[in-house]
Amino acid sequence: LIKGGEHLQTAGTINAIVLDKTGTITEGIPVVTDIKTNGINENDLLLYAAAAEKLSEHPLGDSIVKEANSRNITIPEAENFESISGMGIKAVVNGKQIIIGNEKMMNEYKIKDDFISQITTFANQGKTAVICAVDGKAAGIIAISDQIKETSRSAVSKLENKGINTVMLTGDNKQTALTIAGYAGIKNVIYEVLPEDKAAEIKKIQESGKITAMVGDGINDAPALKKADIGVAMGITGTEVSKDAASMIL
């Protein structure tokens, strides 16, 4: 769906395209692949994580809830839920303080993280590692993988052959981002970007003289889609907010 002829005309002039990772380069269907625990069994860790993540509406959180459901774990109601943009979530589950997120989140709450080498291993495999803390102690990590779309590599190759620079923009940590970008054949990667900073990254690329398209599907992509010369929303996995912000919908 192209929302007007001017967008089609601009699309013919772009020389840079910024691709969100999840749901654009990847399938957007993350699944739990590994669970490593410290002083707690896997199902208990999943129970706490799923209860908190049930309220998060994040694709990674959804994969944790699905994993708990597949193991027939009864997920309790969480209380005092709070989402911290670009870092993670916290909630109270069965009277315990649960904090889930990335290394920035653990640093924010001064939680000693004993999983550094394991996180690096998962990142080298292109997996996202979510750290779970229970009552102030790092209790485990959940590794989540989102498969790259079969067509991503050929699409990137075609764009590059047309002289269009491809850039991957993601909140993922450096190693995970570089691994996924490597699979897709993308050399330019902007990683560890907070959701609210995506539009600023688009602006920087435009200021370098590039006519820029942005392709994304999430709520947090909407400002970047609007900022780009052409915003392209993913039709199947895309949120209504991203579709409203875009000049085109695939």
PDB file of C-alpha atoms in Angstrom:
ATOM      1  CA  LEU A   1       0.000   0.000   0.000  1.00  0.00           C
ATOM      2  CA  ILE A   2       1.541   3.286  -1.118  1.00  0.00           C
ATOM      3  CA  LYS A   3      -0.049   6.326   0.508  1.00  0.00           C
ATOM      4  CA  GLY A   4       0.307   8.726  -2.403  1.00  0.00           C
ATOM      5  CA  GLY A   5       2.316   9.280  -5.565  1.00  0.00           C
ATOM      6  CA  GLU A   6       4.870  11.556  -3.885  1.00  0.00           C
ATOM      7  CA  HIS A   7       6.031   8.641  -1.727  1.00  0.00           C
ATOM      8  CA  LEU A   8       6.532   6.472  -4.805  1.00  0.00           C
ATOM      9  CA  GLN A   9       8.532   9.248  -6.442  1.00  0.00           C
ATOM     10  CA  THR A  10      10.747   9.716  -3.361  1.00  0.00           C
ATOM     11  CA  ALA A  11      11.280   5.950  -3.137  1.00  0.00           C
ATOM     12  CA  GLY A  12      12.999   6.078  -6.523  1.00  0.00           C
ATOM     13  CA  THR A  13      15.653   8.434  -5.151  1.00  0.00           C
ATOM     14  CA  ILE A  14      16.678   6.768  -1.859  1.00  0.00           C
ATOM     15  CA  ASN A  15      20.340   5.820  -1.402  1.00  0.00           C
ATOM     16  CA  ALA A  16      20.206   4.518   2.192  1.00  0.00           C
ATOM     17  CA  ILE A  17      17.804   2.079   3.813  1.00  0.00           C
ATOM     18  CA  VAL A  18      17.652   1.455   7.560  1.00  0.00           C
ATOM     19  CA  LEU A  19      16.247  -1.909   8.621  1.00  0.00           C
ATOM     20  CA  ASP A  20      14.884  -2.694  12.058  1.00  0.00           C
ATOM     21  CA  LYS A  21      15.962  -6.184  13.120  1.00  0.00           C
ATOM     22  CA  THR A  22      13.008  -7.920  14.776  1.00  0.00           C
ATOM     23  CA  GLY A  23      10.172  -8.722  12.380  1.00  0.00           C
ATOM     24  CA  THR A  24      11.952  -7.048   9.458  1.00  0.00           C
ATOM     25  CA  ILE A  25      15.251  -8.886   8.935  1.00  0.00           C
ATOM     26  CA  THR A  26      14.086 -11.691  11.240  1.00  0.00           C
ATOM     27  CA  GLU A  27      10.806 -13.599  11.317  1.00  0.00           C
ATOM     28  CA  GLY A  28       9.621 -11.694  14.388  1.00  0.00           C
ATOM     29  CA  ILE A  29       8.704 -14.955  16.136  1.00  0.00           C
ATOM     30  CA  PRO A  30      11.275 -15.307  18.936  1.00  0.00           C
ATOM     31  CA  VAL A  31      11.510 -18.639  20.754  1.00  0.00           C
ATOM     32  CA  VAL A  32      13.265 -19.677  23.961  1.00  0.00           C
ATOM     33  CA  THR A  33      16.260 -21.886  23.123  1.00  0.00           C
ATOM     34  CA  ASP A  34      18.275 -22.150  26.368  1.00  0.00           C
ATOM     35  CA  ILE A  35      17.785 -21.591  30.094  1.00  0.00           C
ATOM     36  CA  LYS A  36      20.695 -21.408  32.542  1.00  0.00           C
ATOM     37  CA  THR A  37      19.964 -21.094  36.259  1.00  0.00           C
ATOM     38  CA  ASN A  38      21.803 -20.293  39.473  1.00  0.00           C
ATOM     39  CA  GLY A  39      20.322 -21.754  42.666  1.00  0.00           C
ATOM     40  CA  ILE A  40      16.809 -22.163  41.236  1.00  0.00           C
ATOM     41  CA  ASN A  41      15.186 -24.762  38.984  1.00  0.00           C
ATOM     42  CA  GLU A  42      14.213 -23.928  35.404  1.00  0.00           C
ATOM     43  CA  ASN A  43      10.455 -24.102  35.913  1.00  0.00           C
ATOM     44  CA  ASP A  44      10.546 -21.769  38.925  1.00  0.00           C
ATOM     45  CA  LEU A  45      12.624 -19.279  36.952  1.00  0.00           C
ATOM     46  CA  LEU A  46      10.167 -19.504  34.058  1.00  0.00           C
ATOM     47  CA  LEU A  47       7.218 -19.032  36.416  1.00  0.00           C
ATOM     48  CA  TYR A  48       8.637 -15.755  37.775  1.00  0.00           C
ATOM     49  CA  ALA A  49       9.774 -14.518  34.362  1.00  0.00           C
ATOM     50  CA  ALA A  50       6.527 -15.405  32.580  1.00  0.00           C
ATOM     51  CA  ALA A  51       4.362 -13.786  35.258  1.00  0.00           C
ATOM     52  CA  ALA A  52       6.257 -10.509  34.868  1.00  0.00           C
ATOM     53  CA  GLU A  53       6.553 -10.712  31.081  1.00  0.00           C
ATOM     54  CA  LYS A  54       2.842 -11.453  30.627  1.00  0.00           C
ATOM     55  CA  LEU A  55       2.235  -7.736  31.196  1.00  0.00           C
ATOM     56  CA  SER A  56       5.086  -6.470  28.991  1.00  0.00           C
ATOM     57  CA  GLU A  57       3.592  -6.863  25.461  1.00  0.00           C
ATOM     58  CA  HIS A  58       7.149  -7.342  24.140  1.00  0.00           C
ATOM     59  CA  PRO A  59       7.909 -10.109  21.571  1.00  0.00           C
ATOM     60  CA  LEU A  60      10.761 -11.471  23.729  1.00  0.00           C
ATOM     61  CA  GLY A  61       8.460 -11.499  26.741  1.00  0.00           C
ATOM     62  CA  ASP A  62       5.808 -13.289  24.712  1.00  0.00           C
ATOM     63  CA  SER A  63       8.283 -16.069  23.879  1.00  0.00           C
ATOM     64  CA  ILE A  64       8.947 -16.602  27.614  1.00  0.00           C
ATOM     65  CA  VAL A  65       5.199 -16.813  28.334  1.00  0.00           C
ATOM     66  CA  LYS A  66       4.775 -19.341  25.503  1.00  0.00           C
ATOM     67  CA  GLU A  67       7.633 -21.466  26.848  1.00  0.00           C
ATOM     68  CA  ALA A  68       6.027 -21.495  30.314  1.00  0.00           C
ATOM     69  CA  ASN A  69       2.670 -22.470  28.787  1.00  0.00           C
ATOM     70  CA  SER A  70       4.300 -25.282  26.795  1.00  0.00           C
ATOM     71  CA  ARG A  71       5.557 -26.724  30.099  1.00  0.00           C
ATOM     72  CA  ASN A  72       2.076 -26.427  31.659  1.00  0.00           C
ATOM     73  CA  ILE A  73       3.354 -23.953  34.258  1.00  0.00           C
ATOM     74  CA  THR A  74       0.527 -22.106  35.996  1.00  0.00           C
ATOM     75  CA  ILE A  75       1.443 -18.430  35.640  1.00  0.00           C
ATOM     76  CA  PRO A  76       0.452 -16.306  38.657  1.00  0.00           C
ATOM     77  CA  GLU A  77      -0.664 -12.664  38.534  1.00  0.00           C
ATOM     78  CA  ALA A  78       2.173 -10.146  38.863  1.00  0.00           C
ATOM     79  CA  GLU A  79       1.893  -6.910  40.850  1.00  0.00           C
ATOM     80  CA  ASN A  80       3.627  -3.502  40.708  1.00  0.00           C
ATOM     81  CA  PHE A  81       4.649  -4.035  37.095  1.00  0.00           C
ATOM     82  CA  GLU A  82       6.986  -1.427  35.616  1.00  0.00           C
ATOM     83  CA  SER A  83       8.675  -1.248  32.217  1.00  0.00           C
ATOM     84  CA  ILE A  84      12.027   0.556  31.857  1.00  0.00           C
ATOM     85  CA  SER A  85      12.499   1.571  28.220  1.00  0.00           C
ATOM     86  CA  GLY A  86      15.394  -0.148  26.453  1.00  0.00           C
ATOM     87  CA  MET A  87      16.435  -2.083  29.559  1.00  0.00           C
ATOM     88  CA  GLY A  88      13.762  -4.392  30.920  1.00  0.00           C
ATOM     89  CA  ILE A  89      10.911  -4.802  33.381  1.00  0.00           C
ATOM     90  CA  LYS A  90      10.286  -5.330  37.072  1.00  0.00           C
ATOM     91  CA  ALA A  91       7.365  -6.722  39.023  1.00  0.00           C
ATOM     92  CA  VAL A  92       6.421  -8.526  42.218  1.00  0.00           C
ATOM     93  CA  VAL A  93       5.506 -12.203  41.758  1.00  0.00           C
ATOM     94  CA  ASN A  94       4.406 -14.375  44.698  1.00  0.00           C
ATOM     95  CA  GLY A  95       5.874 -11.764  47.037  1.00  0.00           C
ATOM     96  CA  LYS A  96       9.297 -11.788  45.344  1.00  0.00           C
ATOM     97  CA  GLN A  97      10.869  -8.815  43.537  1.00  0.00           C
ATOM     98  CA  ILE A  98      11.545  -9.876  39.940  1.00  0.00           C
ATOM     99  CA  ILE A  99      13.830  -7.861  37.665  1.00  0.00           C
ATOM    100  CA  ILE A 100      14.271  -8.981  34.054  1.00  0.00           C
ATOM    101  CA  GLY A 101      16.331  -7.373  31.324  1.00  0.00           C
ATOM    102  CA  ASN A 102      19.719  -6.721  29.815  1.00  0.00           C
ATOM    103  CA  GLU A 103      23.058  -5.960  31.470  1.00  0.00           C
ATOM    104  CA  LYS A 104      22.182  -2.251  31.665  1.00  0.00           C
ATOM    105  CA  MET A 105      19.122  -3.200  33.707  1.00  0.00           C
ATOM    106  CA  MET A 106      21.185  -5.302  36.111  1.00  0.00           C
ATOM    107  CA  ASN A 107      23.716  -2.473  36.508  1.00  0.00           C
ATOM    108  CA  GLU A 108      20.906  -0.010  37.155  1.00  0.00           C
ATOM    109  CA  TYR A 109      19.704  -2.099  40.109  1.00  0.00           C
ATOM    110  CA  LYS A 110      23.246  -3.049  41.233  1.00  0.00           C
ATOM    111  CA  ILE A 111      22.645  -6.745  40.682  1.00  0.00           C
ATOM    112  CA  LYS A 112      25.863  -8.742  40.352  1.00  0.00           C
ATOM    113  CA  ASP A 113      25.682 -10.614  37.069  1.00  0.00           C
ATOM    114  CA  ASP A 114      27.552 -13.938  37.049  1.00  0.00           C
ATOM    115  CA  PHE A 115      26.595 -14.863  33.493  1.00  0.00           C
ATOM    116  CA  ILE A 116      28.979 -12.717  31.413  1.00  0.00           C
ATOM    117  CA  SER A 117      30.714 -15.603  29.587  1.00  0.00           C
ATOM    118  CA  GLN A 118      27.384 -17.335  28.943  1.00  0.00           C
ATOM    119  CA  ILE A 119      25.860 -14.119  27.546  1.00  0.00           C
ATOM    120  CA  THR A 120      28.843 -13.772  25.186  1.00  0.00           C
ATOM    121  CA  THR A 121      28.382 -17.367  23.990  1.00  0.00           C
ATOM    122  CA  PHE A 122      24.696 -16.761  23.251  1.00  0.00           C
ATOM    123  CA  ALA A 123      25.457 -13.436  21.529  1.00  0.00           C
ATOM    124  CA  ASN A 124      27.963 -15.187  19.247  1.00  0.00           C
ATOM    125  CA  GLN A 125      25.114 -17.520  18.249  1.00  0.00           C
ATOM    126  CA  GLY A 126      22.869 -14.538  17.424  1.00  0.00           C
ATOM    127  CA  LYS A 127      20.686 -15.148  20.489  1.00  0.00           C
ATOM    128  CA  THR A 128      19.401 -12.492  22.871  1.00  0.00           C
ATOM    129  CA  ALA A 129      20.100 -13.245  26.537  1.00  0.00           C
ATOM    130  CA  VAL A 130      17.564 -12.018  29.080  1.00  0.00           C
ATOM    131  CA  ILE A 131      18.839 -11.917  32.665  1.00  0.00           C
ATOM    132  CA  CYS A 132      16.385 -12.695  35.486  1.00  0.00           C
ATOM    133  CA  ALA A 133      16.963 -11.587  39.070  1.00  0.00           C
ATOM    134  CA  VAL A 134      14.917 -12.749  42.077  1.00  0.00           C
ATOM    135  CA  ASP A 135      15.053 -10.650  45.250  1.00  0.00           C
ATOM    136  CA  GLY A 136      18.213  -8.852  44.146  1.00  0.00           C
ATOM    137  CA  LYS A 137      20.172 -11.943  43.043  1.00  0.00           C
ATOM    138  CA  ALA A 138      20.841 -12.974  39.437  1.00  0.00           C
ATOM    139  CA  ALA A 139      18.941 -16.277  39.253  1.00  0.00           C
ATOM    140  CA  GLY A 140      19.287 -17.202  35.612  1.00  0.00           C
ATOM    141  CA  ILE A 141      19.369 -16.263  31.968  1.00  0.00           C
ATOM    142  CA  ILE A 142      16.941 -17.131  29.213  1.00  0.00           C
ATOM    143  CA  ALA A 143      18.334 -17.214  25.663  1.00  0.00           C
ATOM    144  CA  ILE A 144      15.922 -16.295  22.887  1.00  0.00           C
ATOM    145  CA  SER A 145      16.434 -16.743  19.162  1.00  0.00           C
ATOM    146  CA  ASP A 146      14.572 -15.109  16.282  1.00  0.00           C
ATOM    147  CA  GLN A 147      15.347 -16.763  12.953  1.00  0.00           C
ATOM    148  CA  ILE A 148      16.472 -14.593  10.047  1.00  0.00           C
ATOM    149  CA  LYS A 149      13.985 -14.570   7.145  1.00  0.00           C
ATOM    150  CA  GLU A 150      15.033 -16.743   4.207  1.00  0.00           C
ATOM    151  CA  THR A 151      14.767 -13.738   1.880  1.00  0.00           C
ATOM    152  CA  SER A 152      16.727 -11.206   3.957  1.00  0.00           C
ATOM    153  CA  ARG A 153      20.189 -11.929   2.577  1.00  0.00           C
ATOM    154  CA  SER A 154      19.094 -11.792  -1.083  1.00  0.00           C
ATOM    155  CA  ALA A 155      17.086  -8.601  -0.455  1.00  0.00           C
ATOM    156  CA  VAL A 156      20.110  -6.883   1.116  1.00  0.00           C
ATOM    157  CA  SER A 157      22.299  -8.041  -1.778  1.00  0.00           C
ATOM    158  CA  LYS A 158      19.860  -6.601  -4.334  1.00  0.00           C
ATOM    159  CA  LEU A 159      19.725  -3.263  -2.499  1.00  0.00           C
ATOM    160  CA  GLU A 160      23.515  -3.030  -2.271  1.00  0.00           C
ATOM    161  CA  ASN A 161      23.819  -3.881  -5.992  1.00  0.00           C
ATOM    162  CA  LYS A 162      21.559  -0.909  -6.719  1.00  0.00           C
ATOM    163  CA  GLY A 163      23.938   1.337  -4.786  1.00  0.00           C
ATOM    164  CA  ILE A 164      21.640   1.637  -1.767  1.00  0.00           C
ATOM    165  CA  ASN A 165      23.486   1.508   1.572  1.00  0.00           C
ATOM    166  CA  THR A 166      21.825  -0.902   4.024  1.00  0.00           C
ATOM    167  CA  VAL A 167      21.979  -0.272   7.764  1.00  0.00           C
ATOM    168  CA  MET A 168      20.630  -2.435  10.603  1.00  0.00           C
ATOM    169  CA  LEU A 169      19.256  -0.538  13.592  1.00  0.00           C
ATOM    170  CA  THR A 170      18.601  -2.470  16.801  1.00  0.00           C
ATOM    171  CA  GLY A 171      18.488  -2.320  20.561  1.00  0.00           C
ATOM    172  CA  ASP A 172      20.416  -5.599  20.754  1.00  0.00           C
ATOM    173  CA  ASN A 173      23.895  -5.731  22.232  1.00  0.00           C
ATOM    174  CA  LYS A 174      26.883  -5.390  19.928  1.00  0.00           C
ATOM    175  CA  GLN A 175      27.757  -9.063  19.431  1.00  0.00           C
ATOM    176  CA  THR A 176      24.185 -10.304  18.845  1.00  0.00           C
ATOM    177  CA  ALA A 177      23.600  -7.431  16.409  1.00  0.00           C
ATOM    178  CA  LEU A 178      26.817  -8.092  14.466  1.00  0.00           C
ATOM    179  CA  THR A 179      26.071 -11.818  14.244  1.00  0.00           C
ATOM    180  CA  ILE A 180      22.561 -11.293  12.812  1.00  0.00           C
ATOM    181  CA  ALA A 181      23.809  -8.540  10.482  1.00  0.00           C
ATOM    182  CA  GLY A 182      26.546 -10.923   9.292  1.00  0.00           C
ATOM    183  CA  TYR A 183      23.938 -13.567   8.411  1.00  0.00           C
ATOM    184  CA  ALA A 184      22.032 -10.929   6.403  1.00  0.00           C
ATOM    185  CA  GLY A 185      25.121  -9.519   4.690  1.00  0.00           C
ATOM    186  CA  ILE A 186      24.754  -6.079   6.301  1.00  0.00           C
ATOM    187  CA  LYS A 187      28.015  -4.266   7.043  1.00  0.00           C
ATOM    188  CA  ASN A 188      26.624  -1.110   8.698  1.00  0.00           C
ATOM    189  CA  VAL A 189      25.158  -1.810  12.138  1.00  0.00           C
ATOM    190  CA  ILE A 190      23.855   0.607  14.769  1.00  0.00           C
ATOM    191  CA  TYR A 191      23.333  -1.351  18.003  1.00  0.00           C
ATOM    192  CA  GLU A 192      22.213  -0.800  21.621  1.00  0.00           C
ATOM    193  CA  VAL A 193      19.856   1.979  20.499  1.00  0.00           C
ATOM    194  CA  LEU A 194      17.111   2.929  22.950  1.00  0.00           C
ATOM    195  CA  PRO A 195      13.637   2.978  21.344  1.00  0.00           C
ATOM    196  CA  GLU A 196      13.306   6.737  21.778  1.00  0.00           C
ATOM    197  CA  ASP A 197      16.658   7.323  20.012  1.00  0.00           C
ATOM    198  CA  LYS A 198      15.828   5.570  16.730  1.00  0.00           C
ATOM    199  CA  ALA A 199      14.514   8.749  15.042  1.00  0.00           C
ATOM    200  CA  ALA A 200      17.708  10.610  16.040  1.00  0.00           C
ATOM    201  CA  GLU A 201      19.788   7.917  14.296  1.00  0.00           C
ATOM    202  CA  ILE A 202      17.712   8.386  11.129  1.00  0.00           C
ATOM    203  CA  LYS A 203      18.333  12.128  11.330  1.00  0.00           C
ATOM    204  CA  LYS A 204      22.121  11.567  11.552  1.00  0.00           C
ATOM    205  CA  ILE A 205      22.059   9.469   8.370  1.00  0.00           C
ATOM    206  CA  GLN A 206      19.984  12.131   6.588  1.00  0.00           C
ATOM    207  CA  GLU A 207      22.405  14.824   7.735  1.00  0.00           C
ATOM    208  CA  SER A 208      25.237  12.880   6.081  1.00  0.00           C
ATOM    209  CA  GLY A 209      23.458  13.626   2.784  1.00  0.00           C
ATOM    210  CA  LYS A 210      21.533  10.373   2.351  1.00  0.00           C
ATOM    211  CA  ILE A 211      17.915  10.142   1.159  1.00  0.00           C
ATOM    212  CA  THR A 212      16.805   7.579   3.670  1.00  0.00           C
ATOM    213  CA  ALA A 213      14.127   4.906   3.953  1.00  0.00           C
ATOM    214  CA  MET A 214      13.309   3.216   7.261  1.00  0.00           C
ATOM    215  CA  VAL A 215      11.695  -0.227   7.444  1.00  0.00           C
ATOM    216  CA  GLY A 216      10.184  -1.410  10.737  1.00  0.00           C
ATOM    217  CA  ASP A 217       7.186  -2.974  12.416  1.00  0.00           C
ATOM    218  CA  GLY A 218       7.065  -2.033  16.101  1.00  0.00           C
ATOM    219  CA  ILE A 219       5.413   0.698  18.139  1.00  0.00           C
ATOM    220  CA  ASN A 220       8.868   2.078  18.931  1.00  0.00           C
ATOM    221  CA  ASP A 221       9.685   2.324  15.199  1.00  0.00           C
ATOM    222  CA  ALA A 222       6.902   4.839  14.509  1.00  0.00           C
ATOM    223  CA  PRO A 223       8.908   8.063  15.169  1.00  0.00           C
ATOM    224  CA  ALA A 224      11.773   6.774  12.973  1.00  0.00           C
ATOM    225  CA  LEU A 225       9.332   5.790  10.200  1.00  0.00           C
ATOM    226  CA  LYS A 226       7.910   9.313  10.313  1.00  0.00           C
ATOM    227  CA  LYS A 227      11.369  10.942  10.385  1.00  0.00           C
ATOM    228  CA  ALA A 228      12.712   9.036   7.359  1.00  0.00           C
ATOM    229  CA  ASP A 229      12.190  10.329   3.813  1.00  0.00           C
ATOM    230  CA  ILE A 230      10.247   7.099   3.255  1.00  0.00           C
ATOM    231  CA  GLY A 231       8.829   5.009   6.095  1.00  0.00           C
ATOM    232  CA  VAL A 232       7.939   1.406   5.260  1.00  0.00           C
ATOM    233  CA  ALA A 233       5.881  -0.669   7.722  1.00  0.00           C
ATOM    234  CA  MET A 234       5.729  -4.453   7.713  1.00  0.00           C
ATOM    235  CA  GLY A 235       2.143  -5.451   6.949  1.00  0.00           C
ATOM    236  CA  ILE A 236       1.886  -8.848   8.649  1.00  0.00           C
ATOM    237  CA  THR A 237       3.879  -8.370  11.838  1.00  0.00           C
ATOM    238  CA  GLY A 238       3.500  -4.579  11.997  1.00  0.00           C
ATOM    239  CA  THR A 239       1.637  -2.734  14.734  1.00  0.00           C
ATOM    240  CA  GLU A 240      -1.168  -0.304  13.843  1.00  0.00           C
ATOM    241  CA  VAL A 241       0.983   2.568  15.126  1.00  0.00           C
ATOM    242  CA  SER A 242       3.822   1.732  12.725  1.00  0.00           C
ATOM    243  CA  LYS A 243       1.376   1.394   9.818  1.00  0.00           C
ATOM    244  CA  ASP A 244      -0.152   4.797  10.595  1.00  0.00           C
ATOM    245  CA  ALA A 245       3.303   6.427  10.663  1.00  0.00           C
ATOM    246  CA  ALA A 246       4.564   4.877   7.428  1.00  0.00           C
ATOM    247  CA  SER A 247       4.413   6.185   3.843  1.00  0.00           C
ATOM    248  CA  MET A 248       4.179   2.607   2.563  1.00  0.00           C
ATOM    249  CA  ILE A 249       3.007  -0.716   4.001  1.00  0.00           C
ATOM    250  CA  LEU A 250       4.335  -4.032   2.676  1.00  0.00           C
TER     251      LEU A 250
END
